């Protein structure tokens, strides 16, 4: 708990699923945390748990809200800057997911606003708070690259996030910008994607965390990574 005492990570969507699993791991390593999610009670439960281990600032809000992003950036400034920003908050869109020919366009715009535009907007908001060598991790999906029928809205939002990350890395060689497919995980979003199905065979989000830690604490170049194979390849 001493080694990284002064390191700070901002993780969006940290009240459950992958975001909470990563927050728990970093808290146990002594990282300071700034967390968000829209639902106040869930976020407060996460904050209360993690505050037993480390310094935690939890701000309820929607990543697509500019004032909320400004509040996150102010917290980053107050805590002395960011070593890591994890753009994890995301929505699936309608469940079940409609094919593209029937996809409601207003909903598509919302999916893009939250999954694609907001991560870039948050990076812009905290750009002056990023410490030298800071890591930006944008959580994407295999649906960003595979043409799964029914995944056109969510998948294309993640495809755009991938290319945003790719170009951001080329434009900012001083930053590490990682776009990361965490793999299928047993979470609320996954259950929404497969309504009524038994998803108990999917790995827990905790299994994707070690790969993220490799990126956060290691020295890998900017690029696209699969969280679980990344960790498996280290043995
Ligand atoms: N689960 C999978 O199989 C899978 C596979 C590939 C990629 N992913 C990606 O992995 C990441 C984590 O997914 P997950 O499965 O852990 O999802 P999850 O269980 O649904 O959790 C999503 C988290 O994000 C928050 N959130 C959602 N929209 C938000 C918004 N607009 N502003 C702020 N917070 C918001 C949620 O809290 P509130 O609802 O209270 O806001 C929650 O804390 C996502 O980027 C997802 O696309 C997941």
PDB file of C-alpha atoms and ligand atoms in Angstrom:
ATOM      1  CA  UNK A   1       0.000   0.000   0.000  1.00  0.00           C
ATOM      2  CA  UNK A   2       3.002   2.320   0.160  1.00  0.00           C
ATOM      3  CA  UNK A   3       4.602   2.017  -3.286  1.00  0.00           C
ATOM      4  CA  UNK A   4       1.947   3.909  -5.208  1.00  0.00           C
ATOM      5  CA  UNK A   5       0.634   6.052  -2.403  1.00  0.00           C
ATOM      6  CA  UNK A   6       0.616   9.226  -4.439  1.00  0.00           C
ATOM      7  CA  UNK A   7      -0.609   7.772  -7.715  1.00  0.00           C
ATOM      8  CA  UNK A   8      -4.072   8.694  -8.853  1.00  0.00           C
ATOM      9  CA  UNK A   9      -6.470   7.016 -11.280  1.00  0.00           C
ATOM     10  CA  UNK A  10      -9.761   8.349 -12.614  1.00  0.00           C
ATOM     11  CA  UNK A  11     -12.090   5.479 -13.540  1.00  0.00           C
ATOM     12  CA  UNK A  12     -15.476   6.149 -15.099  1.00  0.00           C
ATOM     13  CA  UNK A  13     -18.325   3.716 -14.519  1.00  0.00           C
ATOM     14  CA  UNK A  14     -16.832   2.349 -11.306  1.00  0.00           C
ATOM     15  CA  UNK A  15     -19.964   1.443  -9.329  1.00  0.00           C
ATOM     16  CA  UNK A  16     -20.072  -2.150 -10.640  1.00  0.00           C
ATOM     17  CA  UNK A  17     -18.659  -4.534 -13.230  1.00  0.00           C
ATOM     18  CA  UNK A  18     -15.178  -4.008 -14.626  1.00  0.00           C
ATOM     19  CA  UNK A  19     -14.812  -0.455 -13.308  1.00  0.00           C
ATOM     20  CA  UNK A  20     -15.435  -1.526  -9.719  1.00  0.00           C
ATOM     21  CA  UNK A  21     -13.192  -4.600 -10.056  1.00  0.00           C
ATOM     22  CA  UNK A  22     -10.332  -2.399 -11.285  1.00  0.00           C
ATOM     23  CA  UNK A  23     -10.992   0.215  -8.589  1.00  0.00           C
ATOM     24  CA  UNK A  24     -10.811  -2.498  -5.913  1.00  0.00           C
ATOM     25  CA  UNK A  25      -7.489  -3.758  -7.232  1.00  0.00           C
ATOM     26  CA  UNK A  26      -5.939  -0.294  -7.456  1.00  0.00           C
ATOM     27  CA  UNK A  27      -7.255   0.607  -3.999  1.00  0.00           C
ATOM     28  CA  UNK A  28      -5.552  -2.464  -2.554  1.00  0.00           C
ATOM     29  CA  UNK A  29      -2.322  -1.168  -4.127  1.00  0.00           C
ATOM     30  CA  UNK A  30      -2.764   2.211  -2.451  1.00  0.00           C
ATOM     31  CA  UNK A  31      -3.756   4.205  -5.511  1.00  0.00           C
ATOM     32  CA  UNK A  32      -5.891   7.289  -4.942  1.00  0.00           C
ATOM     33  CA  UNK A  33      -9.118   7.084  -6.899  1.00  0.00           C
ATOM     34  CA  UNK A  34     -11.613   9.372  -8.579  1.00  0.00           C
ATOM     35  CA  UNK A  35     -14.738   7.454  -9.540  1.00  0.00           C
ATOM     36  CA  UNK A  36     -18.054   8.138 -11.194  1.00  0.00           C
ATOM     37  CA  UNK A  37     -21.331   6.504 -12.215  1.00  0.00           C
ATOM     38  CA  UNK A  38     -24.824   7.924 -12.732  1.00  0.00           C
ATOM     39  CA  UNK A  39     -26.621   6.179  -9.854  1.00  0.00           C
ATOM     40  CA  UNK A  40     -25.675   7.828  -6.592  1.00  0.00           C
ATOM     41  CA  UNK A  41     -26.455   4.944  -4.205  1.00  0.00           C
ATOM     42  CA  UNK A  42     -24.423   2.361  -6.124  1.00  0.00           C
ATOM     43  CA  UNK A  43     -21.510   4.763  -6.374  1.00  0.00           C
ATOM     44  CA  UNK A  44     -21.717   5.627  -2.683  1.00  0.00           C
ATOM     45  CA  UNK A  45     -21.614   1.912  -1.795  1.00  0.00           C
ATOM     46  CA  UNK A  46     -18.436   1.541  -3.866  1.00  0.00           C
ATOM     47  CA  UNK A  47     -16.910   4.684  -2.332  1.00  0.00           C
ATOM     48  CA  UNK A  48     -17.660   3.553   1.233  1.00  0.00           C
ATOM     49  CA  UNK A  49     -16.050   0.158   0.587  1.00  0.00           C
ATOM     50  CA  UNK A  50     -12.929   1.529  -1.089  1.00  0.00           C
ATOM     51  CA  UNK A  51     -12.460   4.436   1.317  1.00  0.00           C
ATOM     52  CA  UNK A  52     -11.428   1.832   3.924  1.00  0.00           C
ATOM     53  CA  UNK A  53      -8.331   1.210   1.782  1.00  0.00           C
ATOM     54  CA  UNK A  54      -7.411   4.488   0.166  1.00  0.00           C
ATOM     55  CA  UNK A  55      -8.382   8.062  -0.660  1.00  0.00           C
ATOM     56  CA  UNK A  56     -11.488   8.062  -2.838  1.00  0.00           C
ATOM     57  CA  UNK A  57     -13.404  10.895  -4.449  1.00  0.00           C
ATOM     58  CA  UNK A  58     -16.728   9.731  -5.879  1.00  0.00           C
ATOM     59  CA  UNK A  59     -18.777  12.073  -8.042  1.00  0.00           C
ATOM     60  CA  UNK A  60     -22.149  10.896  -9.298  1.00  0.00           C
ATOM     61  CA  UNK A  61     -22.967  12.066 -12.795  1.00  0.00           C
ATOM     62  CA  UNK A  62     -23.179  11.253 -16.462  1.00  0.00           C
ATOM     63  CA  UNK A  63     -19.985  11.299 -18.521  1.00  0.00           C
ATOM     64  CA  UNK A  64     -21.915  12.966 -21.316  1.00  0.00           C
ATOM     65  CA  UNK A  65     -22.574  15.997 -19.068  1.00  0.00           C
ATOM     66  CA  UNK A  66     -19.943  18.712 -19.508  1.00  0.00           C
ATOM     67  CA  UNK A  67     -20.359  20.072 -15.958  1.00  0.00           C
ATOM     68  CA  UNK A  68     -19.837  16.589 -14.547  1.00  0.00           C
ATOM     69  CA  UNK A  69     -16.650  16.184 -16.584  1.00  0.00           C
ATOM     70  CA  UNK A  70     -15.447  19.554 -15.295  1.00  0.00           C
ATOM     71  CA  UNK A  71     -16.063  18.363 -11.719  1.00  0.00           C
ATOM     72  CA  UNK A  72     -13.991  15.239 -12.405  1.00  0.00           C
ATOM     73  CA  UNK A  73     -11.195  17.386 -13.847  1.00  0.00           C
ATOM     74  CA  UNK A  74     -11.267  19.664 -10.803  1.00  0.00           C
ATOM     75  CA  UNK A  75     -10.898  16.646  -8.508  1.00  0.00           C
ATOM     76  CA  UNK A  76      -7.959  15.451 -10.586  1.00  0.00           C
ATOM     77  CA  UNK A  77      -6.350  18.875 -10.122  1.00  0.00           C
ATOM     78  CA  UNK A  78      -7.072  18.848  -6.366  1.00  0.00           C
ATOM     79  CA  UNK A  79      -5.426  15.430  -6.035  1.00  0.00           C
ATOM     80  CA  UNK A  80      -2.264  16.611  -7.800  1.00  0.00           C
ATOM     81  CA  UNK A  81      -2.895  15.225 -11.299  1.00  0.00           C
ATOM     82  CA  UNK A  82      -3.634  11.898 -12.937  1.00  0.00           C
ATOM     83  CA  UNK A  83      -1.381   8.935 -13.617  1.00  0.00           C
ATOM     84  CA  UNK A  84      -4.214   7.009 -15.260  1.00  0.00           C
ATOM     85  CA  UNK A  85      -7.550   7.795 -16.877  1.00  0.00           C
ATOM     86  CA  UNK A  86      -9.771   4.786 -17.594  1.00  0.00           C
ATOM     87  CA  UNK A  87     -12.711   5.504 -19.879  1.00  0.00           C
ATOM     88  CA  UNK A  88     -14.803   2.503 -18.873  1.00  0.00           C
ATOM     89  CA  UNK A  89     -18.384   3.869 -18.551  1.00  0.00           C
ATOM     90  CA  UNK A  90     -20.471   2.695 -21.450  1.00  0.00           C
ATOM     91  CA  UNK A  91     -23.979   1.683 -22.460  1.00  0.00           C
ATOM     92  CA  UNK A  92     -25.196  -1.152 -24.646  1.00  0.00           C
ATOM     93  CA  UNK A  93     -28.199   0.642 -26.119  1.00  0.00           C
ATOM     94  CA  UNK A  94     -31.520  -1.162 -26.539  1.00  0.00           C
ATOM     95  CA  UNK A  95     -31.915  -4.717 -25.252  1.00  0.00           C
ATOM     96  CA  UNK A  96     -32.476  -6.801 -27.264  1.00  0.00           C
ATOM     97  CA  UNK A  97     -30.314  -4.945 -29.764  1.00  0.00           C
ATOM     98  CA  UNK A  98     -32.108  -4.117 -33.022  1.00  0.00           C
ATOM     99  CA  UNK A  99     -30.541  -4.708 -36.450  1.00  0.00           C
ATOM    100  CA  UNK A 100     -29.121  -1.558 -38.034  1.00  0.00           C
ATOM    101  CA  UNK A 101     -31.964  -1.186 -40.528  1.00  0.00           C
ATOM    102  CA  UNK A 102     -34.360  -0.805 -37.585  1.00  0.00           C
ATOM    103  CA  UNK A 103     -32.011   0.988 -35.162  1.00  0.00           C
ATOM    104  CA  UNK A 104     -33.649   4.089 -33.634  1.00  0.00           C
ATOM    105  CA  UNK A 105     -31.369   6.946 -34.641  1.00  0.00           C
ATOM    106  CA  UNK A 106     -31.921   9.076 -31.539  1.00  0.00           C
ATOM    107  CA  UNK A 107     -30.774   6.085 -29.474  1.00  0.00           C
ATOM    108  CA  UNK A 108     -27.783   5.588 -31.755  1.00  0.00           C
ATOM    109  CA  UNK A 109     -26.787   9.198 -31.107  1.00  0.00           C
ATOM    110  CA  UNK A 110     -27.032   8.590 -27.350  1.00  0.00           C
ATOM    111  CA  UNK A 111     -24.897   5.438 -27.612  1.00  0.00           C
ATOM    112  CA  UNK A 112     -22.278   7.367 -29.589  1.00  0.00           C
ATOM    113  CA  UNK A 113     -22.448  10.322 -27.188  1.00  0.00           C
ATOM    114  CA  UNK A 114     -21.747   8.153 -24.144  1.00  0.00           C
ATOM    115  CA  UNK A 115     -19.448   5.505 -25.635  1.00  0.00           C
ATOM    116  CA  UNK A 116     -17.441   7.572 -28.121  1.00  0.00           C
ATOM    117  CA  UNK A 117     -17.742  11.337 -27.717  1.00  0.00           C
ATOM    118  CA  UNK A 118     -17.656  11.409 -23.909  1.00  0.00           C
ATOM    119  CA  UNK A 119     -14.352   9.523 -23.533  1.00  0.00           C
ATOM    120  CA  UNK A 120     -12.669  12.044 -25.845  1.00  0.00           C
ATOM    121  CA  UNK A 121     -14.421  14.919 -24.086  1.00  0.00           C
ATOM    122  CA  UNK A 122     -13.128  13.678 -20.730  1.00  0.00           C
ATOM    123  CA  UNK A 123      -9.599  13.352 -22.101  1.00  0.00           C
ATOM    124  CA  UNK A 124      -9.881  16.958 -23.314  1.00  0.00           C
ATOM    125  CA  UNK A 125     -11.197  18.050 -19.905  1.00  0.00           C
ATOM    126  CA  UNK A 126      -8.310  16.474 -17.970  1.00  0.00           C
ATOM    127  CA  UNK A 127      -5.535  17.087 -20.511  1.00  0.00           C
ATOM    128  CA  UNK A 128      -3.789  19.589 -18.231  1.00  0.00           C
ATOM    129  CA  UNK A 129      -4.039  17.229 -15.260  1.00  0.00           C
ATOM    130  CA  UNK A 130      -2.242  14.323 -16.956  1.00  0.00           C
ATOM    131  CA  UNK A 131       1.161  13.746 -15.381  1.00  0.00           C
ATOM    132  CA  UNK A 132       4.152  12.997 -17.643  1.00  0.00           C
ATOM    133  CA  UNK A 133       3.882   9.421 -18.918  1.00  0.00           C
ATOM    134  CA  UNK A 134       0.205   9.195 -17.958  1.00  0.00           C
ATOM    135  CA  UNK A 135      -1.785   6.281 -19.307  1.00  0.00           C
ATOM    136  CA  UNK A 136      -5.160   6.595 -20.967  1.00  0.00           C
ATOM    137  CA  UNK A 137      -7.111   3.352 -21.192  1.00  0.00           C
ATOM    138  CA  UNK A 138     -10.183   3.337 -23.387  1.00  0.00           C
ATOM    139  CA  UNK A 139     -12.241   0.187 -22.842  1.00  0.00           C
ATOM    140  CA  UNK A 140     -13.563  -1.113 -26.154  1.00  0.00           C
ATOM    141  CA  UNK A 141     -14.810  -4.543 -27.224  1.00  0.00           C
ATOM    142  CA  UNK A 142     -14.417  -7.337 -29.749  1.00  0.00           C
ATOM    143  CA  UNK A 143     -17.710  -5.969 -31.130  1.00  0.00           C
ATOM    144  CA  UNK A 144     -15.595  -3.034 -32.379  1.00  0.00           C
ATOM    145  CA  UNK A 145     -13.921  -5.284 -34.929  1.00  0.00           C
ATOM    146  CA  UNK A 146     -16.251  -8.292 -35.448  1.00  0.00           C
ATOM    147  CA  UNK A 147     -19.451  -7.935 -37.522  1.00  0.00           C
ATOM    148  CA  UNK A 148     -21.804  -9.590 -35.019  1.00  0.00           C
ATOM    149  CA  UNK A 149     -25.378  -9.208 -36.307  1.00  0.00           C
ATOM    150  CA  UNK A 150     -27.338  -6.976 -33.913  1.00  0.00           C
ATOM    151  CA  UNK A 151     -24.230  -5.281 -32.531  1.00  0.00           C
ATOM    152  CA  UNK A 152     -24.138  -2.443 -35.083  1.00  0.00           C
ATOM    153  CA  UNK A 153     -24.923   0.425 -32.714  1.00  0.00           C
ATOM    154  CA  UNK A 154     -22.726  -0.498 -29.755  1.00  0.00           C
ATOM    155  CA  UNK A 155     -20.061  -2.102 -31.987  1.00  0.00           C
ATOM    156  CA  UNK A 156     -19.660   0.925 -34.240  1.00  0.00           C
ATOM    157  CA  UNK A 157     -19.471   3.238 -31.193  1.00  0.00           C
ATOM    158  CA  UNK A 158     -16.574   1.135 -29.903  1.00  0.00           C
ATOM    159  CA  UNK A 159     -14.960   0.977 -33.375  1.00  0.00           C
ATOM    160  CA  UNK A 160     -14.908   4.774 -33.430  1.00  0.00           C
ATOM    161  CA  UNK A 161     -13.457   4.826 -29.902  1.00  0.00           C
ATOM    162  CA  UNK A 162     -10.713   2.477 -31.102  1.00  0.00           C
ATOM    163  CA  UNK A 163      -9.713   4.759 -33.960  1.00  0.00           C
ATOM    164  CA  UNK A 164      -9.936   7.860 -31.738  1.00  0.00           C
ATOM    165  CA  UNK A 165      -7.487   6.126 -29.398  1.00  0.00           C
ATOM    166  CA  UNK A 166      -5.236   5.076 -32.275  1.00  0.00           C
ATOM    167  CA  UNK A 167      -4.948   8.599 -33.662  1.00  0.00           C
ATOM    168  CA  UNK A 168      -4.702  10.230 -30.229  1.00  0.00           C
ATOM    169  CA  UNK A 169      -1.679   8.008 -29.578  1.00  0.00           C
ATOM    170  CA  UNK A 170      -0.076   9.041 -32.885  1.00  0.00           C
ATOM    171  CA  UNK A 171      -0.710  12.713 -32.136  1.00  0.00           C
ATOM    172  CA  UNK A 172       0.640  12.469 -28.555  1.00  0.00           C
ATOM    173  CA  UNK A 173       3.733  10.264 -28.435  1.00  0.00           C
ATOM    174  CA  UNK A 174       4.389  11.450 -24.872  1.00  0.00           C
ATOM    175  CA  UNK A 175       1.199   9.716 -23.692  1.00  0.00           C
ATOM    176  CA  UNK A 176       0.384   6.015 -23.568  1.00  0.00           C
ATOM    177  CA  UNK A 177      -3.030   5.496 -25.106  1.00  0.00           C
ATOM    178  CA  UNK A 178      -4.339   1.965 -24.819  1.00  0.00           C
ATOM    179  CA  UNK A 179      -7.517   0.647 -26.388  1.00  0.00           C
ATOM    180  CA  UNK A 180      -8.452  -2.506 -24.577  1.00  0.00           C
ATOM    181  CA  UNK A 181     -10.904  -5.324 -25.245  1.00  0.00           C
ATOM    182  CA  UNK A 182     -11.658  -6.761 -21.798  1.00  0.00           C
ATOM    183  CA  UNK A 183     -13.330  -9.907 -23.215  1.00  0.00           C
ATOM    184  CA  UNK A 184     -16.785 -11.226 -22.330  1.00  0.00           C
ATOM    185  CA  UNK A 185     -17.508 -10.649 -18.637  1.00  0.00           C
ATOM    186  CA  UNK A 186     -20.327 -11.667 -16.308  1.00  0.00           C
ATOM    187  CA  UNK A 187     -21.758  -8.187 -15.698  1.00  0.00           C
ATOM    188  CA  UNK A 188     -25.035  -6.325 -15.943  1.00  0.00           C
ATOM    189  CA  UNK A 189     -24.195  -5.070 -19.418  1.00  0.00           C
ATOM    190  CA  UNK A 190     -23.472  -8.602 -20.611  1.00  0.00           C
ATOM    191  CA  UNK A 191     -26.781  -9.834 -19.167  1.00  0.00           C
ATOM    192  CA  UNK A 192     -28.552  -6.982 -20.985  1.00  0.00           C
ATOM    193  CA  UNK A 193     -26.864  -8.093 -24.220  1.00  0.00           C
ATOM    194  CA  UNK A 194     -28.125 -11.648 -23.729  1.00  0.00           C
ATOM    195  CA  UNK A 195     -31.529 -11.129 -22.054  1.00  0.00           C
ATOM    196  CA  UNK A 196     -32.908 -14.229 -20.398  1.00  0.00           C
ATOM    197  CA  UNK A 197     -29.744 -16.274 -21.077  1.00  0.00           C
ATOM    198  CA  UNK A 198     -27.670 -17.991 -18.456  1.00  0.00           C
ATOM    199  CA  UNK A 199     -24.331 -16.147 -18.556  1.00  0.00           C
ATOM    200  CA  UNK A 200     -22.844 -17.908 -15.535  1.00  0.00           C
ATOM    201  CA  UNK A 201     -20.132 -19.458 -17.750  1.00  0.00           C
ATOM    202  CA  UNK A 202     -18.662 -16.021 -18.567  1.00  0.00           C
ATOM    203  CA  UNK A 203     -15.576 -14.983 -16.580  1.00  0.00           C
ATOM    204  CA  UNK A 204     -15.994 -12.441 -13.802  1.00  0.00           C
ATOM    205  CA  UNK A 205     -14.652  -8.957 -14.559  1.00  0.00           C
ATOM    206  CA  UNK A 206     -11.891  -9.554 -11.987  1.00  0.00           C
ATOM    207  CA  UNK A 207     -10.258 -11.849 -14.569  1.00  0.00           C
ATOM    208  CA  UNK A 208      -9.735  -8.906 -16.921  1.00  0.00           C
ATOM    209  CA  UNK A 209      -8.111  -6.734 -14.259  1.00  0.00           C
ATOM    210  CA  UNK A 210      -4.549  -8.195 -14.241  1.00  0.00           C
ATOM    211  CA  UNK A 211      -4.149  -7.301 -17.933  1.00  0.00           C
ATOM    212  CA  UNK A 212      -5.200  -3.725 -17.183  1.00  0.00           C
ATOM    213  CA  UNK A 213      -2.694  -3.604 -14.338  1.00  0.00           C
ATOM    214  CA  UNK A 214       0.047  -4.700 -16.793  1.00  0.00           C
ATOM    215  CA  UNK A 215      -0.792  -1.672 -18.904  1.00  0.00           C
ATOM    216  CA  UNK A 216      -1.043   0.683 -15.939  1.00  0.00           C
ATOM    217  CA  UNK A 217       2.147  -0.351 -14.193  1.00  0.00           C
ATOM    218  CA  UNK A 218       4.140  -1.737 -17.139  1.00  0.00           C
ATOM    219  CA  UNK A 219       5.905  -0.057 -20.035  1.00  0.00           C
ATOM    220  CA  UNK A 220       3.999  -1.282 -23.086  1.00  0.00           C
ATOM    221  CA  UNK A 221       3.649   0.968 -26.128  1.00  0.00           C
ATOM    222  CA  UNK A 222       0.362   2.605 -27.087  1.00  0.00           C
ATOM    223  CA  UNK A 223      -1.862   0.223 -29.034  1.00  0.00           C
ATOM    224  CA  UNK A 224      -4.703  -2.285 -28.971  1.00  0.00           C
ATOM    225  CA  UNK A 225      -4.671  -5.002 -26.340  1.00  0.00           C
ATOM    226  CA  UNK A 226      -6.898  -7.856 -25.189  1.00  0.00           C
ATOM    227  CA  UNK A 227      -6.857  -7.735 -21.394  1.00  0.00           C
ATOM    228  CA  UNK A 228      -7.027 -11.462 -20.723  1.00  0.00           C
ATOM    229  CA  UNK A 229      -4.504 -12.573 -23.392  1.00  0.00           C
ATOM    230  CA  UNK A 230      -2.154  -9.794 -22.291  1.00  0.00           C
ATOM    231  CA  UNK A 231      -1.970 -11.220 -18.817  1.00  0.00           C
ATOM    232  CA  UNK A 232      -1.971 -14.866 -19.999  1.00  0.00           C
ATOM    233  CA  UNK A 233       1.016 -14.150 -22.280  1.00  0.00           C
ATOM    234  CA  UNK A 234       3.009 -12.961 -19.246  1.00  0.00           C
ATOM    235  CA  UNK A 235       2.355 -16.406 -17.689  1.00  0.00           C
TER     236      UNK A 235
HETATM  237  N1  LIG B   1     -19.412  -7.153 -20.053  1.00  0.00           N
HETATM  238  C1  LIG B   1     -18.853  -7.547 -21.189  1.00  0.00           C
HETATM  239  O1  LIG B   1     -18.975  -8.710 -21.608  1.00  0.00           O
HETATM  240  C2  LIG B   1     -18.041  -6.564 -21.995  1.00  0.00           C
HETATM  241  C3  LIG B   1     -17.400  -7.033 -23.147  1.00  0.00           C
HETATM  242  C4  LIG B   1     -16.619  -6.158 -23.888  1.00  0.00           C
HETATM  243  C5  LIG B   1     -16.474  -4.839 -23.466  1.00  0.00           C
HETATM  244  N2  LIG B   1     -17.120  -4.409 -22.350  1.00  0.00           N
HETATM  245  C6  LIG B   1     -16.892  -3.023 -21.927  1.00  0.00           C
HETATM  246  O2  LIG B   1     -16.380  -3.038 -20.604  1.00  0.00           O
HETATM  247  C7  LIG B   1     -16.733  -1.827 -19.919  1.00  0.00           C
HETATM  248  C8  LIG B   1     -17.389  -2.157 -18.595  1.00  0.00           C
HETATM  249  O3  LIG B   1     -18.577  -2.870 -18.857  1.00  0.00           O
HETATM  250  P1  LIG B   1     -19.371  -3.678 -17.734  1.00  0.00           P
HETATM  251  O4  LIG B   1     -19.781  -4.927 -18.361  1.00  0.00           O
HETATM  252  O5  LIG B   1     -18.602  -3.648 -16.463  1.00  0.00           O
HETATM  253  O6  LIG B   1     -20.694  -2.741 -17.632  1.00  0.00           O
HETATM  254  P2  LIG B   1     -21.743  -2.550 -16.441  1.00  0.00           P
HETATM  255  O7  LIG B   1     -21.737  -3.660 -15.490  1.00  0.00           O
HETATM  256  O8  LIG B   1     -23.029  -2.170 -17.104  1.00  0.00           O
HETATM  257  O9  LIG B   1     -21.154  -1.255 -15.674  1.00  0.00           O
HETATM  258  C9  LIG B   1     -21.116  -0.022 -16.339  1.00  0.00           C
HETATM  259  C10 LIG B   1     -20.686   1.048 -15.356  1.00  0.00           C
HETATM  260  O10 LIG B   1     -20.689   2.309 -16.056  1.00  0.00           O
HETATM  261  C11 LIG B   1     -21.594   3.220 -15.398  1.00  0.00           C
HETATM  262  N3  LIG B   1     -22.148   4.074 -16.456  1.00  0.00           N
HETATM  263  C12 LIG B   1     -22.880   3.704 -17.515  1.00  0.00           C
HETATM  264  N4  LIG B   1     -23.198   4.771 -18.262  1.00  0.00           N
HETATM  265  C13 LIG B   1     -22.638   5.850 -17.650  1.00  0.00           C
HETATM  266  C14 LIG B   1     -22.601   7.234 -17.934  1.00  0.00           C
HETATM  267  N5  LIG B   1     -23.237   7.743 -19.001  1.00  0.00           N
HETATM  268  N6  LIG B   1     -21.906   8.059 -17.113  1.00  0.00           N
HETATM  269  C15 LIG B   1     -21.271   7.563 -16.019  1.00  0.00           C
HETATM  270  N7  LIG B   1     -21.270   6.248 -15.700  1.00  0.00           N
HETATM  271  C16 LIG B   1     -21.945   5.410 -16.503  1.00  0.00           C
HETATM  272  C17 LIG B   1     -22.595   2.304 -14.675  1.00  0.00           C
HETATM  273  O11 LIG B   1     -23.229   2.908 -13.571  1.00  0.00           O
HETATM  274  P3  LIG B   1     -24.629   3.729 -13.782  1.00  0.00           P
HETATM  275  O12 LIG B   1     -25.528   2.860 -14.596  1.00  0.00           O
HETATM  276  O13 LIG B   1     -25.114   4.002 -12.410  1.00  0.00           O
HETATM  277  O14 LIG B   1     -24.240   4.972 -14.521  1.00  0.00           O
HETATM  278  C18 LIG B   1     -21.636   1.224 -14.180  1.00  0.00           C
HETATM  279  O15 LIG B   1     -20.904   1.684 -13.060  1.00  0.00           O
HETATM  280  C19 LIG B   1     -17.647  -1.068 -20.887  1.00  0.00           C
HETATM  281  O16 LIG B   1     -16.891  -0.106 -21.586  1.00  0.00           O
HETATM  282  C20 LIG B   1     -18.134  -2.154 -21.829  1.00  0.00           C
HETATM  283  O17 LIG B   1     -18.506  -1.623 -23.073  1.00  0.00           O
HETATM  284  C21 LIG B   1     -17.906  -5.230 -21.600  1.00  0.00           C
END
